[in-house]
mmCIF file of C-alpha atoms in Angstrom:
data_model
loop_
_atom_site.group_PDB
_atom_site.id
_atom_site.type_symbol
_atom_site.label_atom_id
_atom_site.label_comp_id
_atom_site.label_asym_id
_atom_site.label_seq_id
_atom_site.Cartn_x
_atom_site.Cartn_y
_atom_site.Cartn_z
ATOM 1 C CA MET B 30 -34.905 -56.334 -18.089
ATOM 2 C CA PRO B 31 -38.797 -56.069 -17.216
ATOM 3 C CA SER B 32 -40.924 -54.715 -19.480
ATOM 4 C CA HIS B 33 -44.051 -52.977 -18.928
ATOM 5 C CA SER B 34 -47.485 -53.606 -19.925
ATOM 6 C CA GLY B 35 -49.088 -50.955 -17.816
ATOM 7 C CA PRO B 36 -50.688 -51.589 -13.980
ATOM 8 C CA ARG B 37 -53.821 -52.909 -15.148
ATOM 9 C CA ALA B 38 -52.381 -55.586 -17.853
ATOM 10 C CA GLY B 39 -51.827 -57.769 -15.028
ATOM 11 C CA VAL B 40 -48.114 -59.689 -14.197
ATOM 12 C CA GLY B 41 -45.461 -58.125 -16.556
ATOM 13 C CA THR B 42 -42.745 -59.970 -17.575
ATOM 14 C CA ALA B 43 -40.916 -58.951 -14.494
ATOM 15 C CA GLY B 44 -42.974 -60.647 -12.324
ATOM 16 C CA PHE B 45 -44.997 -58.052 -10.633
ATOM 17 C CA SER B 46 -48.440 -58.306 -9.845
ATOM 18 C CA THR B 47 -50.783 -55.422 -10.647
ATOM 19 C CA GLN B 48 -51.141 -54.324 -6.898
ATOM 20 C CA GLU B 49 -47.099 -54.543 -6.546
ATOM 21 C CA TRP B 50 -46.914 -52.354 -9.955
ATOM 22 C CA SER B 51 -49.718 -50.125 -8.527
ATOM 23 C CA GLN B 52 -47.763 -49.726 -5.442
ATOM 24 C CA LEU B 53 -44.411 -49.092 -7.113
ATOM 25 C CA VAL B 54 -45.997 -46.350 -9.105
ATOM 26 C CA ALA B 55 -47.904 -44.447 -6.386
ATOM 27 C CA LEU B 56 -44.659 -44.380 -4.150
ATOM 28 C CA PRO B 57 -42.941 -41.654 -5.795
ATOM 29 C CA ARG B 58 -46.216 -39.502 -5.011
ATOM 30 C CA ARG B 59 -46.486 -40.824 -1.403
ATOM 31 C CA VAL B 60 -42.887 -40.010 -0.928
ATOM 32 C CA ILE B 61 -43.453 -36.133 -2.304
ATOM 33 C CA VAL B 62 -46.393 -35.525 0.486
ATOM 34 C CA ALA B 63 -44.198 -37.374 3.207
ATOM 35 C CA ALA B 64 -40.853 -35.038 2.447
ATOM 36 C CA THR B 65 -43.188 -32.055 2.145
ATOM 37 C CA SER B 66 -44.830 -32.942 5.315
ATOM 38 C CA ALA B 67 -41.534 -32.485 7.500
ATOM 39 C CA GLU B 68 -41.804 -28.354 7.201
ATOM 40 C CA ALA B 69 -45.447 -27.670 6.300
ATOM 41 C CA ASP B 70 -45.759 -24.601 8.036
ATOM 42 C CA ASN B 71 -45.189 -22.382 4.874
ATOM 43 C CA PRO B 72 -47.796 -23.240 1.689
ATOM 44 C CA ARG B 73 -45.275 -21.573 -0.232
ATOM 45 C CA ARG B 74 -42.425 -23.794 0.617
ATOM 46 C CA THR B 75 -45.114 -26.717 0.304
ATOM 47 C CA VAL B 76 -45.471 -25.846 -3.270
ATOM 48 C CA VAL B 77 -41.967 -24.988 -4.205
ATOM 49 C CA GLU B 78 -41.364 -28.728 -2.197
ATOM 50 C CA GLY B 79 -43.879 -30.247 -4.059
ATOM 51 C CA LEU B 80 -42.841 -28.933 -7.822
ATOM 52 C CA ALA B 81 -38.879 -30.161 -7.027
ATOM 53 C CA GLY B 82 -40.848 -33.737 -6.465
ATOM 54 C CA LEU B 83 -42.308 -33.405 -9.653
ATOM 55 C CA GLU B 84 -39.474 -32.779 -11.440
ATOM 56 C CA ALA B 85 -37.415 -35.290 -9.643
ATOM 57 C CA VAL B 86 -39.852 -37.913 -11.182
ATOM 58 C CA ALA B 87 -39.533 -36.339 -14.158
ATOM 59 C CA ALA B 88 -35.917 -36.961 -14.185
ATOM 60 C CA GLY B 89 -36.580 -40.728 -13.980
ATOM 61 C CA ARG B 90 -37.238 -40.818 -17.638
ATOM 62 C CA ALA B 91 -33.094 -40.692 -17.991
ATOM 63 C CA PHE B 92 -32.549 -43.055 -15.781
ATOM 64 C CA ASP B 93 -30.513 -46.128 -17.359
ATOM 65 C CA SER B 94 -33.181 -48.355 -16.143
ATOM 66 C CA ASP B 95 -36.105 -49.724 -17.990
ATOM 67 C CA LEU B 96 -37.981 -50.495 -14.679
ATOM 68 C CA VAL B 97 -37.510 -46.981 -13.675
ATOM 69 C CA ARG B 98 -38.788 -45.100 -17.178
ATOM 70 C CA ALA B 99 -41.777 -47.724 -17.136
ATOM 71 C CA VAL B 100 -42.757 -46.476 -13.607
ATOM 72 C CA VAL B 101 -42.152 -42.788 -14.553
ATOM 73 C CA ALA B 102 -44.619 -43.502 -17.794
ATOM 74 C CA ASP B 103 -47.480 -45.290 -15.209
ATOM 75 C CA PHE B 104 -46.696 -42.219 -13.103
ATOM 76 C CA TYR B 105 -47.641 -39.929 -15.689
ATOM 77 C CA ALA B 106 -50.454 -41.604 -17.344
ATOM 78 C CA GLU B 107 -52.319 -41.995 -13.992
ATOM 79 C CA SER B 108 -55.895 -39.831 -14.626
ATOM 80 C CA GLU B 109 -56.084 -37.919 -11.691
ATOM 81 C CA ASP B 110 -58.973 -40.118 -10.097
ATOM 82 C CA ASP B 111 -56.559 -42.873 -9.865
ATOM 83 C CA GLY B 112 -54.056 -41.126 -7.826
ATOM 84 C CA PRO B 113 -54.535 -40.813 -3.696
ATOM 85 C CA ALA B 114 -56.435 -38.472 -2.191
ATOM 86 C CA ALA B 115 -55.451 -36.056 0.602
ATOM 87 C CA GLU B 116 -56.826 -37.947 3.460
ATOM 88 C CA GLU B 117 -55.045 -41.366 2.266
ATOM 89 C CA PHE B 118 -51.922 -39.845 3.230
ATOM 90 C CA ALA B 119 -51.003 -41.958 6.512
ATOM 91 C CA GLY B 120 -48.183 -40.350 7.810
ATOM 92 C CA ARG B 121 -44.358 -40.875 6.966
ATOM 93 C CA ALA B 122 -44.418 -44.701 9.197
ATOM 94 C CA ALA B 123 -46.878 -45.771 6.796
ATOM 95 C CA VAL B 124 -44.878 -44.404 3.127
ATOM 96 C CA LEU B 125 -41.645 -46.287 5.003
ATOM 97 C CA ALA B 126 -43.202 -49.251 5.397
ATOM 98 C CA GLU B 127 -44.228 -48.867 1.834
ATOM 99 C CA CYS B 128 -41.054 -48.371 0.831
ATOM 100 C CA ARG B 129 -39.666 -51.579 2.942
ATOM 101 C CA GLU B 130 -42.407 -53.481 0.891
ATOM 102 C CA ALA B 131 -41.225 -52.110 -2.162
ATOM 103 C CA THR B 132 -37.563 -53.247 -1.398
ATOM 104 C CA ARG B 133 -39.413 -56.613 -0.688
ATOM 105 C CA VAL B 134 -40.930 -56.647 -4.051
ATOM 106 C CA LEU B 135 -37.852 -55.910 -5.893
ATOM 107 C CA ARG B 136 -35.707 -58.440 -5.313
ATOM 108 C CA ARG B 137 -37.730 -60.333 -8.090
ATOM 109 C CA ALA B 138 -36.300 -57.344 -10.406
ATOM 110 C CA ASP B 139 -32.915 -57.539 -11.870
ATOM 111 C CA PRO B 140 -30.919 -56.254 -9.359
ATOM 112 C CA ALA B 141 -29.288 -53.221 -11.613
ATOM 113 C CA ASP B 142 -33.537 -51.812 -11.902
ATOM 114 C CA SER B 143 -33.827 -52.561 -8.281
ATOM 115 C CA ALA B 144 -31.046 -50.522 -7.177
ATOM 116 C CA ALA B 145 -31.990 -47.767 -9.963
ATOM 117 C CA TYR B 146 -35.530 -47.678 -8.196
ATOM 118 C CA ARG B 147 -34.678 -47.429 -4.762
ATOM 119 C CA GLN B 148 -32.126 -44.738 -5.732
ATOM 120 C CA TRP B 149 -34.680 -42.615 -7.613
ATOM 121 C CA ILE B 150 -37.104 -42.466 -4.855
ATOM 122 C CA GLN B 151 -34.498 -41.610 -2.317
ATOM 123 C CA SER B 152 -32.703 -39.294 -4.975
ATOM 124 C CA ILE B 153 -37.063 -37.968 -5.053
ATOM 125 C CA ALA B 154 -37.107 -36.905 -1.420
ATOM 126 C CA ALA B 155 -33.894 -35.276 -0.861
ATOM 127 C CA ARG B 156 -34.985 -32.921 -3.735
ATOM 128 C CA VAL B 157 -37.935 -32.141 -1.880
ATOM 129 C CA CYS B 158 -36.488 -31.572 1.348
ATOM 130 C CA LEU B 159 -33.905 -29.412 -0.313
ATOM 131 C CA ALA B 160 -35.854 -27.275 -2.574
ATOM 132 C CA ALA B 161 -36.761 -24.736 -0.115
ATOM 133 C CA GLY B 162 -33.904 -24.925 1.908
ATOM 134 C CA TYR B 163 -34.098 -24.583 5.930
ATOM 135 C CA GLY B 164 -32.505 -21.587 6.979
ATOM 136 C CA GLY B 165 -30.700 -20.767 3.270
ATOM 137 C CA LEU B 166 -32.080 -19.230 0.024
ATOM 138 C CA LEU B 167 -30.425 -21.739 -1.835
ATOM 139 C CA GLY B 168 -31.928 -24.565 -0.486
ATOM 140 C CA GLU B 169 -28.598 -26.141 1.047
ATOM 141 C CA ARG B 170 -29.632 -27.470 3.827
ATOM 142 C CA VAL B 171 -32.325 -29.633 5.325
ATOM 143 C CA SER B 172 -34.515 -29.516 8.481
ATOM 144 C CA ALA B 173 -33.642 -32.084 11.463
ATOM 145 C CA GLU B 174 -36.909 -33.616 10.615
ATOM 146 C CA GLU B 175 -35.923 -33.962 7.323
ATOM 147 C CA GLY B 176 -32.850 -35.250 7.901
ATOM 148 C CA ARG B 177 -34.287 -37.970 9.999
ATOM 149 C CA PHE B 178 -36.888 -38.918 7.036
ATOM 150 C CA LEU B 179 -34.066 -39.229 4.675
ATOM 151 C CA SER B 180 -32.172 -41.269 6.785
ATOM 152 C CA ASP B 181 -35.271 -43.186 7.597
ATOM 153 C CA LEU B 182 -36.148 -43.487 4.321
ATOM 154 C CA GLY B 183 -32.536 -44.767 3.141
ATOM 155 C CA THR B 184 -32.883 -47.422 5.300
ATOM 156 C CA ALA B 185 -36.308 -48.463 4.408
ATOM 157 C CA LEU B 186 -35.152 -48.442 1.081
ATOM 158 C CA ALA B 187 -32.038 -50.917 2.107
ATOM 159 C CA LEU B 188 -29.371 -48.233 0.666
ATOM 160 C CA GLY B 189 -26.670 -48.450 3.228
#
């Protein structure tokens, strides 16, 4: 299983370059932003969704995957200056392309770690989309647009 020596430390034992590692660490944040953009008509809803996304990222600490736990550690270790600015969000198509690239990069990882990472990314998006619940108080449904995004994300992550 890959050990983690940080995004600035070069190539880790899993064979990820610094750039690849940085992309893996940044992807959860980008997925949160993409998922919240589906129904960004209500600022309160967006806040609820963003918080749900951060909780889903933190849940990665309990995953049985060294890779996911290392990504979570670096996700929270980044300074605010390291994170993407709002204007860097290029839209859902760009996030889906980043997911396809992450899936390609993860072919070099342990298969269990690769699957865990990709499922974790999907779970982050799902929790964001379910957080405010389209048409329901308990978050039991997603809008058609959110459903399309989740489906496209699953395809990009090669989950089914």
